[in-house]
Each structure stands twice: as structure tokens, then as C-alpha cells.
Coordinates of C-alpha atoms in Angstrom, one line a residue:
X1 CA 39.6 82.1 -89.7
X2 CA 43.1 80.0 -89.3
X3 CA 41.0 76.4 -89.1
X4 CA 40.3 75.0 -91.9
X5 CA 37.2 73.1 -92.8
X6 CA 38.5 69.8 -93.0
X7 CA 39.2 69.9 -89.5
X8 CA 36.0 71.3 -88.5
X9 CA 34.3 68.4 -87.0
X10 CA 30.6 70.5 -87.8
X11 CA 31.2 71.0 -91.4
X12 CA 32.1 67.4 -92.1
X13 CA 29.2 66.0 -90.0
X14 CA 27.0 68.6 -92.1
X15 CA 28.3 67.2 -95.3
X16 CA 28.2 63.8 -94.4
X17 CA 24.0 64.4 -93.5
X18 CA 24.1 66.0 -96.7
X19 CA 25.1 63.5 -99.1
X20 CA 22.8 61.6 -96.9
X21 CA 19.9 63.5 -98.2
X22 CA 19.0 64.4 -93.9
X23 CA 18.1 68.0 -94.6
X24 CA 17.6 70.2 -97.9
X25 CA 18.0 73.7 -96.7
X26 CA 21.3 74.6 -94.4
X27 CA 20.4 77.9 -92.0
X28 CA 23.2 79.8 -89.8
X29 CA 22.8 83.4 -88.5
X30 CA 25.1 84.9 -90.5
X31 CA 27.5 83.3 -93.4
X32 CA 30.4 83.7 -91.6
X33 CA 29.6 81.0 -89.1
X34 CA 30.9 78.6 -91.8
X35 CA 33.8 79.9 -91.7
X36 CA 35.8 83.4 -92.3
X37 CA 39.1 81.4 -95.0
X38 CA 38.6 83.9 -98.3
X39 CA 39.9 80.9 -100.2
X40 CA 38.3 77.9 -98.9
X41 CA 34.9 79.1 -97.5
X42 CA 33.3 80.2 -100.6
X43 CA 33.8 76.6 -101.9
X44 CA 32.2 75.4 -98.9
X45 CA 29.1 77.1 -99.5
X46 CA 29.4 75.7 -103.3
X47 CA 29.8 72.4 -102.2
X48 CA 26.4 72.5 -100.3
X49 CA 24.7 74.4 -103.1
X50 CA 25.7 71.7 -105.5
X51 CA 24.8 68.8 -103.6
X52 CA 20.8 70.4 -103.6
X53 CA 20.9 71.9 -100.0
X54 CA 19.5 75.4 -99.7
X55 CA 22.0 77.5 -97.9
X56 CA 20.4 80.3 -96.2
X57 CA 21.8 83.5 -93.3
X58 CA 19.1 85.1 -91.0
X59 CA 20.2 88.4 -91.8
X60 CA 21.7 87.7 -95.4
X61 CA 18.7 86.1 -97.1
X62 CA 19.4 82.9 -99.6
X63 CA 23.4 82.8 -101.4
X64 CA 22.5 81.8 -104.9
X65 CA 24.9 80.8 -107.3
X66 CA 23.1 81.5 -110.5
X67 CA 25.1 84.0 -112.2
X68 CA 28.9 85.0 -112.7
X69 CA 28.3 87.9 -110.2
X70 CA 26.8 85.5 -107.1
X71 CA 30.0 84.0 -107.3
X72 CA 31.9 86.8 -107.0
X73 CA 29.2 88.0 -104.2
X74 CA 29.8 84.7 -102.6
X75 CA 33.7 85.3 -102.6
X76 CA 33.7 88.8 -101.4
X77 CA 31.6 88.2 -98.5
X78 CA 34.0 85.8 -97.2
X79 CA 37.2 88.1 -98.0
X80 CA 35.9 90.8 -96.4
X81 CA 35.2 88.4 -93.2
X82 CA 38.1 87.0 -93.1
X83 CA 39.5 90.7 -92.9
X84 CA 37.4 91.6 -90.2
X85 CA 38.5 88.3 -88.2
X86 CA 42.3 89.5 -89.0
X87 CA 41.7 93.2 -87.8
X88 CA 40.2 91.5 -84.6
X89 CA 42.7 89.4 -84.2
X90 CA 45.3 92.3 -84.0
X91 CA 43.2 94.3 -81.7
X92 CA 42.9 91.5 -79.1
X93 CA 46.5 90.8 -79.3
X94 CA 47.1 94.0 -79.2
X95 CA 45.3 94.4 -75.6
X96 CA 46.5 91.0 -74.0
X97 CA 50.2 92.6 -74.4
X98 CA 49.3 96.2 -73.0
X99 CA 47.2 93.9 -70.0
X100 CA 50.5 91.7 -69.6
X101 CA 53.0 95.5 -69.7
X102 CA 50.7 96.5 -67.0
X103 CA 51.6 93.0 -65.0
X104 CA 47.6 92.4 -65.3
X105 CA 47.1 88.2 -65.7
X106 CA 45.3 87.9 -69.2
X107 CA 43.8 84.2 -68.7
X108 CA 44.7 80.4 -68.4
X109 CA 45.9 77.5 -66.5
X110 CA 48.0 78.6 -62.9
X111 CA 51.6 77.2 -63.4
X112 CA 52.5 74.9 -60.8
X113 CA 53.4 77.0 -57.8
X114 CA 50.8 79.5 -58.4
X115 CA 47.1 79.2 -57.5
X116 CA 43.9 81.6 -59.4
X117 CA 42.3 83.7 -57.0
X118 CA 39.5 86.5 -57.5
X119 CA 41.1 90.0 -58.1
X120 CA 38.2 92.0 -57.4
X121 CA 38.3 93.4 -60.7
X122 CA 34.7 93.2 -62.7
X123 CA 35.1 93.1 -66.2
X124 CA 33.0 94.4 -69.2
X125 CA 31.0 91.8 -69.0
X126 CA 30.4 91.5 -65.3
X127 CA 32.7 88.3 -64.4
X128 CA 35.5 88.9 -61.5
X129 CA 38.7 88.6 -63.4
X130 CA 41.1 86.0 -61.9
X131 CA 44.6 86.5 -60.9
X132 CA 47.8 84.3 -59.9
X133 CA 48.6 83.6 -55.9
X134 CA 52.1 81.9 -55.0
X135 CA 50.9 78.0 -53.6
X136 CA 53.7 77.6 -50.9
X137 CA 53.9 73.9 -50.8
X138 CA 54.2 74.1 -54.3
X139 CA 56.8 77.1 -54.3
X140 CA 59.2 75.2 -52.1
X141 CA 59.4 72.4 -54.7
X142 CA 59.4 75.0 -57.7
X143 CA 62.6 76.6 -55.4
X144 CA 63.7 72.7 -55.4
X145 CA 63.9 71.9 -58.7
X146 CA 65.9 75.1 -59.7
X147 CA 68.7 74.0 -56.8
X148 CA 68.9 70.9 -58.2
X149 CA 69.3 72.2 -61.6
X150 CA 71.7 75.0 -60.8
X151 CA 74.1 73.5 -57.7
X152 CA 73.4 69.8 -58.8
X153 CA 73.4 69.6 -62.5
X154 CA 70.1 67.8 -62.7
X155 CA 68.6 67.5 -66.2
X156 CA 64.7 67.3 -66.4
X157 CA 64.3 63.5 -66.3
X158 CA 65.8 63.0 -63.0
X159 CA 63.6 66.1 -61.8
X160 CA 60.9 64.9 -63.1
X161 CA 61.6 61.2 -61.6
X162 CA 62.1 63.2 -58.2
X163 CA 58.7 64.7 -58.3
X164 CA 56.6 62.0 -59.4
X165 CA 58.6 59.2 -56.9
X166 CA 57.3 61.8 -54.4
X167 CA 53.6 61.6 -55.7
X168 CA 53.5 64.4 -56.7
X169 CA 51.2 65.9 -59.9
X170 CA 50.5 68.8 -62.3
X171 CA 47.7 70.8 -62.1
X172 CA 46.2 68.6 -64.5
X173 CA 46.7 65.6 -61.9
X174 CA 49.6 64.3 -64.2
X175 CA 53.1 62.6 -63.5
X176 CA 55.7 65.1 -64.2
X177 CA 57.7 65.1 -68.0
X178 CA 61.0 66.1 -68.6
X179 CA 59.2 68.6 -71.1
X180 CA 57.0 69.9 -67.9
X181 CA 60.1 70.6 -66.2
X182 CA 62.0 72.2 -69.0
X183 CA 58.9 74.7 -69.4
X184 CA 59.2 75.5 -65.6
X185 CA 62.4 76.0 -65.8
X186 CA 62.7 78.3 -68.5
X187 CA 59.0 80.5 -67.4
X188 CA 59.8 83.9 -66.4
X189 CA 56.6 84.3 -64.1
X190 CA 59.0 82.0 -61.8
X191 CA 61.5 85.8 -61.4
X192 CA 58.5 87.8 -61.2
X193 CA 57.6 88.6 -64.9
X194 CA 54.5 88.2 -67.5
X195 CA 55.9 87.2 -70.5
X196 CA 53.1 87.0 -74.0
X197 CA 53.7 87.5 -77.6
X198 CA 57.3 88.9 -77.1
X199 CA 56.2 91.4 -74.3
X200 CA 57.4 91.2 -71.0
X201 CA 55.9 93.0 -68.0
X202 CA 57.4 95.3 -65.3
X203 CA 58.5 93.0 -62.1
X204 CA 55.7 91.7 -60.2
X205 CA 57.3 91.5 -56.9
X206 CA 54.5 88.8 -55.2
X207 CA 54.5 86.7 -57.4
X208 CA 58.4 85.9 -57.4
X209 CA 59.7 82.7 -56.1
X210 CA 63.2 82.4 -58.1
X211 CA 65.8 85.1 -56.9
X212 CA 66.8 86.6 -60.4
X213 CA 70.6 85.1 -60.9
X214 CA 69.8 81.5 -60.2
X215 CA 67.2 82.1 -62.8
X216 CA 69.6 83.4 -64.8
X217 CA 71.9 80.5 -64.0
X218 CA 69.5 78.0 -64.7
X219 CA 69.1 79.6 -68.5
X220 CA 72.5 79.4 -68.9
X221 CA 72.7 75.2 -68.0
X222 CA 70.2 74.9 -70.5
X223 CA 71.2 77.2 -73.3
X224 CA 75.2 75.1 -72.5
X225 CA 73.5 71.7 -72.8
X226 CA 71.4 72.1 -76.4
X227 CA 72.5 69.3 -78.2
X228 CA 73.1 71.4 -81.5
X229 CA 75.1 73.9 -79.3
X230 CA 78.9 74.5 -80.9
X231 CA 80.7 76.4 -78.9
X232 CA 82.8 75.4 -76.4
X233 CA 81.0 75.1 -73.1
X234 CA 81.8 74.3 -69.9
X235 CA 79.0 72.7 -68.1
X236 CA 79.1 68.8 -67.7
X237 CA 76.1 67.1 -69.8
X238 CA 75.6 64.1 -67.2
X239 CA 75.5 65.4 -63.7
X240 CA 76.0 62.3 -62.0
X241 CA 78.8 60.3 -63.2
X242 CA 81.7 58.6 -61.2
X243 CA 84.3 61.0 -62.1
X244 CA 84.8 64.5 -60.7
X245 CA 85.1 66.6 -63.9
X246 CA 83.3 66.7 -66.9
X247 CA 82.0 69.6 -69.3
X248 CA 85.1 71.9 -68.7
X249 CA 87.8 69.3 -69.4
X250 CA 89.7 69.7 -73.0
X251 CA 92.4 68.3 -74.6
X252 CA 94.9 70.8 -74.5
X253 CA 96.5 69.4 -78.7
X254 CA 93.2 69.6 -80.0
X255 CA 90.6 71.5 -78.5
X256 CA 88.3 68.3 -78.3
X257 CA 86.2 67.6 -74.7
X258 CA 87.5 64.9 -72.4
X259 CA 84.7 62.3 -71.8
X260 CA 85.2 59.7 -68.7
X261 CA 84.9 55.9 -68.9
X262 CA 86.1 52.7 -66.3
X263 CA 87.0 49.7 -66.6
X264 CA 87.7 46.6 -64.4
X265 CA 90.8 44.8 -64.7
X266 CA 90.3 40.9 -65.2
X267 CA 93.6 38.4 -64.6
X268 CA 94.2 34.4 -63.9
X269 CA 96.8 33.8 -61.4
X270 CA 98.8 30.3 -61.9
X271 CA 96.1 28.4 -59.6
X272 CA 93.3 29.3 -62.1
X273 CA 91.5 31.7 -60.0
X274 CA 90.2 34.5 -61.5
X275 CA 90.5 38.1 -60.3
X276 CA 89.1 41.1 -60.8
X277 CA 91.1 44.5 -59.4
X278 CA 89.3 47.6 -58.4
X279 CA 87.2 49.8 -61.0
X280 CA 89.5 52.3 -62.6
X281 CA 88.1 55.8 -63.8
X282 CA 90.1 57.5 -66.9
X283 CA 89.8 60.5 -69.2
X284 CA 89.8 59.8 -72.8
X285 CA 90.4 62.5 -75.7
X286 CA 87.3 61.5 -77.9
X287 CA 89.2 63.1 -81.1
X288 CA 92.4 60.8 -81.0
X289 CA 90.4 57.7 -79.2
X290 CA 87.7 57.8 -82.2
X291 CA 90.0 59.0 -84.8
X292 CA 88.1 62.2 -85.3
X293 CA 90.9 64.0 -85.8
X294 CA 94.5 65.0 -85.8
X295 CA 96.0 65.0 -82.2
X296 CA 99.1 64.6 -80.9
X297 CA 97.9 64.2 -77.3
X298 CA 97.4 61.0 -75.4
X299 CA 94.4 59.0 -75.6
X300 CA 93.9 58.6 -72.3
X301 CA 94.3 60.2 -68.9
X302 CA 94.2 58.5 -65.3
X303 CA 91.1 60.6 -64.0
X304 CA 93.0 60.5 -60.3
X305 CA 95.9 62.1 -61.4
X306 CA 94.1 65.1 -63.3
X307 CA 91.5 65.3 -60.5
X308 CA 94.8 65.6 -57.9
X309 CA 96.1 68.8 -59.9
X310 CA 92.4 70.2 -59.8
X311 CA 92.1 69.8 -56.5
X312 CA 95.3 71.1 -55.5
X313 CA 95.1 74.3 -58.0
X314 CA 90.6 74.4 -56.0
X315 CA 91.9 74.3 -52.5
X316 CA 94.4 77.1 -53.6
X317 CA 91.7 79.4 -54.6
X318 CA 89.3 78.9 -51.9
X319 CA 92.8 79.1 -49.3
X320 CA 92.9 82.7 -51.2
X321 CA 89.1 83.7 -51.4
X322 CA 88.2 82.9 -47.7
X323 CA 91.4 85.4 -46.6
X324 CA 90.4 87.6 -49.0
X325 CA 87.8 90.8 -47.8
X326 CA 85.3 92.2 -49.8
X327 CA 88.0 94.7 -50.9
X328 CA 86.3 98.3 -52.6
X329 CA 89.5 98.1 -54.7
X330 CA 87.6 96.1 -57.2
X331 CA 84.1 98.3 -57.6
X332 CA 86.9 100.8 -57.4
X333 CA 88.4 99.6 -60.8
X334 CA 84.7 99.1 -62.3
X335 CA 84.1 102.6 -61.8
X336 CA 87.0 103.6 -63.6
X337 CA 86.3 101.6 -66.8
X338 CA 82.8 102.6 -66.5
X339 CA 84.1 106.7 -66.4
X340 CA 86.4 106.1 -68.9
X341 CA 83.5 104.2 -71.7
X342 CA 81.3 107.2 -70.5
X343 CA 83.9 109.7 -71.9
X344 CA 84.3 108.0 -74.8
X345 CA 80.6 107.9 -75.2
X346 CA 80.1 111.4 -74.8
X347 CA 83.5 112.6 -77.1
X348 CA 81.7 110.5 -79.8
X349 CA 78.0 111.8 -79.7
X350 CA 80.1 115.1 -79.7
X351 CA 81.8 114.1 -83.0
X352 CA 78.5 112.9 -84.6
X353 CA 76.4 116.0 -84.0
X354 CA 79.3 118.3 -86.0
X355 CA 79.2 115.5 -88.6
X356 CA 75.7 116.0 -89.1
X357 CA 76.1 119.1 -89.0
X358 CA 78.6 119.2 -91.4
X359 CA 76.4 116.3 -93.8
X360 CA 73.8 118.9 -94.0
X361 CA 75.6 121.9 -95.0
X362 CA 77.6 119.9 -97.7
X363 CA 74.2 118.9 -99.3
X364 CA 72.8 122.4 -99.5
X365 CA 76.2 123.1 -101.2
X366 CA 75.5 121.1 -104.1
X367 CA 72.4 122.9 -104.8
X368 CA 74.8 126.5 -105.4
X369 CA 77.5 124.1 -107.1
X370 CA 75.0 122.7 -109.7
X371 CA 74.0 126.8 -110.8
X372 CA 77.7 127.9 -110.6
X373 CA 77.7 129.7 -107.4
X374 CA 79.5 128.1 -105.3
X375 CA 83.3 127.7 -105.0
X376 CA 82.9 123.8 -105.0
X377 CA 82.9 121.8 -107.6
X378 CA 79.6 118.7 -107.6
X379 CA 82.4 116.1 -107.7
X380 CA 84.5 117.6 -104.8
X381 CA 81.4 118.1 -102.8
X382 CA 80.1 114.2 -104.2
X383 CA 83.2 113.2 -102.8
X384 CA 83.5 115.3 -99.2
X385 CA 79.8 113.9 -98.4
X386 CA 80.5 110.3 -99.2
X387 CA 83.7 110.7 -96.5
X388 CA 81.3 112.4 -94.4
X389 CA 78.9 109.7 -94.7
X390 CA 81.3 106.9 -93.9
X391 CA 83.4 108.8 -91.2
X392 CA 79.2 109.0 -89.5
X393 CA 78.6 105.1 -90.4
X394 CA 81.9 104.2 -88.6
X395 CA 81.3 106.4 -85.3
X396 CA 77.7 105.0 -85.5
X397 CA 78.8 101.5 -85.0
X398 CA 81.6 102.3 -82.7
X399 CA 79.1 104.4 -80.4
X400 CA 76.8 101.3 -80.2
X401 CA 79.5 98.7 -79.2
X402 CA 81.0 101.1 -76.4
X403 CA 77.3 101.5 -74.9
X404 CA 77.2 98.0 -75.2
X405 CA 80.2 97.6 -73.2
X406 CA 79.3 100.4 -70.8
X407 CA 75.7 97.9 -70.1
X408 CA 77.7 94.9 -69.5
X409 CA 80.6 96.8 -67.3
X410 CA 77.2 97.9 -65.1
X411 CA 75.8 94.6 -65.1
X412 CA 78.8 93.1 -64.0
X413 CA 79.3 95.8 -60.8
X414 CA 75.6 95.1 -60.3
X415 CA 76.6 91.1 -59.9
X416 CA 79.8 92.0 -58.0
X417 CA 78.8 91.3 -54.8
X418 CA 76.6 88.0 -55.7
X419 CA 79.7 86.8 -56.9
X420 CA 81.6 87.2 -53.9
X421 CA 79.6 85.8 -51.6
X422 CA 78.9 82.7 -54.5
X423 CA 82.8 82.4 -53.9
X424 CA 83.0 82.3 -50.0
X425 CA 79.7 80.2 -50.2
X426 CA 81.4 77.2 -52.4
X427 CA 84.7 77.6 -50.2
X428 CA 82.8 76.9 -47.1
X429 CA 80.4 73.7 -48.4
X430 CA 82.7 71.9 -51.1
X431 CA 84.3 68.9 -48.8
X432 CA 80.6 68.0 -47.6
X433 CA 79.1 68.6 -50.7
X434 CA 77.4 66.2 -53.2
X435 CA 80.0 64.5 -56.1
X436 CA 77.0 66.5 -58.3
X437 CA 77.4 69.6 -56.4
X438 CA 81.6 69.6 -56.4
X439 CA 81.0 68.7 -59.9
X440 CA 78.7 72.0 -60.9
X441 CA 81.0 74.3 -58.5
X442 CA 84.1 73.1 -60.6
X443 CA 82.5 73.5 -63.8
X444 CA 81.0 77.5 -62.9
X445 CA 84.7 78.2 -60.8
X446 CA 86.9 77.1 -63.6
X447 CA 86.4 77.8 -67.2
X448 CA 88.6 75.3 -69.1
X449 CA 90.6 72.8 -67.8
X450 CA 92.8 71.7 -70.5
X451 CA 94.7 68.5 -70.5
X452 CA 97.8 68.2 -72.6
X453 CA 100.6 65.2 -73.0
X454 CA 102.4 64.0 -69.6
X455 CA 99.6 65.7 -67.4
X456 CA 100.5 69.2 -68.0
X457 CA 97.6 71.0 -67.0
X458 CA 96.3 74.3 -67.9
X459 CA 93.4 75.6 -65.9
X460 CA 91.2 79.2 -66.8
X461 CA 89.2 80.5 -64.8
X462 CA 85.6 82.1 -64.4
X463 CA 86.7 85.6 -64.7
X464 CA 83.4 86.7 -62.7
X465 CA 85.7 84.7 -59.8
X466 CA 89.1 85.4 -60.8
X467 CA 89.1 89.0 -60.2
X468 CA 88.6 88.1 -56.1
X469 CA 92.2 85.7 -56.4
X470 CA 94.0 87.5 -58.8

């Protein structure tokens, strides 16, 4: 009922017989076979008619179009069809999302790292229902191309360059596309979950091969690197690049990002040689350097230099973490903001009851005021429930953004831990790490790095990893 007729290869071969004079009389089961579109199907039928083909249903008889009421006929037959198609439509989708709340798999191709197997489940019509396996060879390099993403900086390309250099295909026996690994990367089945038509199903603990915060981490480097993103971000675009930084470097006058370029000097000495020194790696401020805007910065920054105080102010931080212990002090402090956001909670869902309370009895009021029995006047009243109303509106919205912040303050004690550990992890590996790896653990460690005239450096950081140094 959603294709239409012009792209029906069947209806355009029938019509191009037709005009052909290959058959006079056009015989389907049931009308609705040439289609279910209320305005577009009814034509189709006409079209035939006119052209001197009979068109005829097995259980409908002949459609004639003789009289004023066989084309309305003609119309409502198909209306009503395409309503049935649209109720069954609903019901189906309706199903496939309970199936996927229940974590049941409703049907289709195995994403890479998963294999179909029989579920032992018969179904209606007698078939074994198929569900999903984890493929380990093909789990390890699903596990793969998350690490490069998240502790590498990969984009999809180069992941999709290091799978198919490797031989290795999709399901469909395909080289790998960026866009393949993009869709991998952002498929929830990968942390244990059904996702269809906005409905997500309980955790599927088998089927998981991503643990849940590199997932999370991953959505994060991709949600950063949209090219029509805004906001400031702080994860480089390029992973491999020459220089250390990038994607958390600003310009401390104007806000604007800190790109990286080199350059090779070239000089004649008096004998007419030519020389060439060493390549050079520099930071340039692309607002002054392209004249996008005001700054009063420099243009450019010796990328040794800035990467020297970076260091210095990294090497600090891990000194600190790695004589640091996992201290309760700091789930201590959680659990006192979490306490305090409960109380608050609580004092304002007391609050809102007696204003309810009190909304109700001032609009049974008006009902004595308007006979003369009460003590109120209607415009007093009028005027006590509309401050009643508004005094309910505001504690409304200010009990939805504390339990807002009483999720995120649990989220964040949940991640506490992880975070820890993340820390002591990147202490441990950075001096034999990758330049891409050093690159990403700069750019998740250290929020902004801002660059500002004479190399006065201001760096912020993550405050997920700040609370363990501060």
C-alpha cells in the first residue's frame, strides 16, 4: 500500500501487453492485488477498463465503470483496502516491538560478529524461528575496531582499510565501507541490546561483545566529530597527524581551535648549494591566520613548545594519580550530594501535594463566591488560583531538573570506579603508547587546552578525572 504503481514492475509490464492488444480480460483473486493506494489504484483499474481489457476478481465478479455509482464503488473498495493494509501495518509493528522488549530476534541479516542459529522455537506456521549466536573470530575484530576507534582515534575509512587489507568481508562477501563501519559502530546489539522502531530490549547478556562504556565512548567520538557539530569539542578530527595535540587545543583570545601544519625550511649558502633544514611542526590560530575574525593572539605557535607545557602539566597528573588510592572520600562526597538532591526532592513533592490541595479547594470556592456565599470575592479567588497555578508550574520544573541531577549524580558514582582505573590505566601505558593513542588519552584527560599570546597556557581538565588529582 506505500508502492506506488509506477514502480511496480507487474503493472507496467501488464500495461505495456495491454496497449499491445496481448490479452482482453485482466483476472486477479481479489482487486486488491493491484494495489491497496485509495488515490492511485482506482485509476489503475480505469486505465485498463479504458484501454478495452476486462478487469475481473475471483471473488468480486467484473468492476464495471458504467455509471456514476461504479466509480464511487470502484473508489471505495480501494479506500477501505488501503485501511485494512494501514491497520495491519500497525498490528505487525506493533508485535515486532513487544518480540524485540522481550529480547526475542524478529528477523534479518546476522550483523557481522553474530551468526543465525535455530532457537527451537516453532512458530505459527510451523518454521523454527532463528536467532543470533556471537561468531568469535568475528567478535574479536568487532572488539578491534571499537579499540581502534575509542584508544586510537580511528575514523571509519582507515577501519575499513584495516579490514579489507586483511581480506576480510561482510556477510554479503563485500569489502568493508566507511558507512559499514559507522553502522557497526553505532548498533546497540554490539552492548547487548535489540533496538527497532524506537524500542529497545532488556540486556541480552550472550549476545554482548562491547563492555557498555567503550560503547558509550565510541558514541561520544562520533556524536564530537559530525561535521555540522557547533559546540566546542574536544576530540581531534584526524587521528594520525604529526603533531601531538589536536581537537582540545584553542586559542585562548578567541575561542577558535588550533589546527597543525609544517613546513621545511629552504636556504642557498654562498657556494650555491641548496639546503633544506628539518621539518618543523607549528600551531596556527585558524581565526587570525584566515582572517575569520577579531584576535589579538598570535598566529602561530611552535607545536614543541606547547607540547613541552602539556607534557610537563600530563606527567604531573599521572605522578599524582598513580600515588593516589582509590580513596572512599570521593563516593563519600557523591553520597552526600545525592542525600542532599533527595531531600530537596522529597521537601518539593511535599510542597506540590498541599498546592494541589490547595488548587482544588480554591476552585470549589468560586462556585459559593459566584451565589454570594462565600467570603471571597471571584476576582480575589481568580487571582489566588492563578498564583497557585504558577507557584505549582515553577516547583514542577524545578522538581524535574533536581531528579535530573539526582540521575546524573548516580550515573556518575556508578562510573566512579571505571574512571579510576581508566586513570591508573593511561598512567601506566602512555610513554609506549601509539602517537594516536597519546593523542586520544590527551584529548579524554584534558578538556581544553587553551593557547594564549607568549605561550601562556591554560589547561581544564576532564572533571570525570580531575576529582582523583584535585
Amino acid at each position: 500500500f506505500k508502492i506506488s504503481a509506477d514502480d511496480r514492475d507487474a503493472i507496467q509490464e501488464l500495461k505495456t501487453a495491454a496497449e499491445h492488444g496481448e490479452f482482453d480480460i485482466l483476472l486477479v483473486f481479489m482487486f486488491d492485488r493491484l494495489g491497496r493506494i485509495d488515490n492511485e489504484t482506482p485509476f489503475v483499474v480505469e486505465w485498463f477498463i479504458k484501454h478495452g481489457i476486462s478487469v475481473w476478481s475471483v471473488n468480486e465478479g467484473e468492476q464495471k465503470l458504467d455509471s456514476h455509482v461504479d466509480k464511487l464503488m470502484n473508489y471505495i473498495r480501494f479506500w477501505q483496502a488501503n485501511g485494512e493494509s494501514q491497520k495491519t501495518s500497525i498490528r505487525v509493528k506493533s508485535r515486532l516491538r513487544q518480540l524485540v522488549e522481550e529480547g526475542v530476534f524478529t528477523g534479518g541479516v546476522a550483523p557481522f560478529g553474530y551468526r543465525l542459529v535455530k532457537s527451537g522455537i516453532i512458530n505459527k506456521k510451523g518454521r523454527e524461528l532463528m536467532t543470533l549466536e556471537v561468531e568469535p573470530r568475528e567478535a574479536g575484530l568487532v572488539q578491534i575496531v571499537f579499540d581502534l576507534s575509542v584508544k586510537e582515534g580511528y575514523g571509519s575509512y582507515i577501519m575499513a582499510n584495516y579490514l579489507n587489507e586483511r581480506n576480510i568481508v561482510t556477510h554479503n562477501g563485500a569489502k568493508f565501507q566507511p558507512m559499514t563501519i559507522k553502522r557497526m559502530l553505532t548498533n546497540e546489539i554490539y552492548h547487548g541490546f535489540y533496538v527497532r522502531g524506537g524500542v529497545r530490549s532488556k540486556r541480552i547478556e550472550e549476545l554482548q561483545i562491547i563492555d557498555d562504556d567503550i560503547f558509550a565512548q565510541a558514541q561520544e567520538i562520533l556524536r564530537q566529530r559530525k561535521v555540522n557539530s557547533e559546540e566546542k569539542t574536544n576530540i581531534a578530527l584526524l587521528a594520525k597527524s604529526s603533531t601531538m595535540l589536536g581537537g582540545n587545543l584553542f586559542c585562548a583570545h578567541c575561542g577558535k581551535k588550533l589546527c597543525s601544519n609544517s613546513f621545511v625550511d629552504t636556504y642557498k649558502t654562498k657556494d650555491g648549494v641548496t639546503h633544506h633544514s628539518k621539518r618543523k611542526y607549528r600551531y596556527l590560530c585558524s581565526g587570525k591566520a584566515m582572517h575569520r575574525n577579531e584576535c589579538d593572539g598570535q598566529s602561530v605557535y611552535v607545536a614543541s613548545k606547547v607540547d613541552e607545557v602539556v607534557l610537563e602539566a600530563l606527567y604531573r597528573c599521572f605522578d599524582k594519580i598513580k600515588s593516589t588510592p582509590k580513596s572512599a572520600a570521593i563516593e563519600k562526597k557523591y553520597k552526600a550530594i545525592v542525600s542532599q538532591i533527595k531531600k530537596e526532592i522529597k521537601q518539593l513533592e511535599k510542597e506540590n501535594s498541599l498546592l494541589e490541595r490547595k488548587l482544588k479547594e480554591l476552585t470549589e470556592e468560586i462556585a459559593s463566591a459566584l451565589l454570594g456565599d462565600s467570603k471571597f470575592t471571584p476576582d480575589i479567588l481568580s487571582m489566588a488560583i492563578e498564583n497557585t497555578k504558577n507557584k505549582l508550574n515553577e516547583n514542577v520544573s524545578c522538581l524535574a531538573e533536581k531528579r535530573h541531577q539526582l540521575n546524573c549524580k548516580e550515573e556518575e558514582m556508578g562510573k566512579i570506579d571505571y574512571h579510576y582505573e581508566q586513570f591508573r590505566g593511561w598512567a601506566e601505558e602512555f610513554d609506549s603508547a601509539s602517537p594516536e593513542r597519546k593523542k586520544m588519552i590527551i584529548c579524554t584527560l584534558f578538556k581544553e587546552i587553551n593557547v594564549g599570546r607568549g605561550y601562556d597556557i591554560e589547561i581544564l581538565m576532564n572533571g570525570s578525572y580531575e576529582q582523583f588529582v584535585a
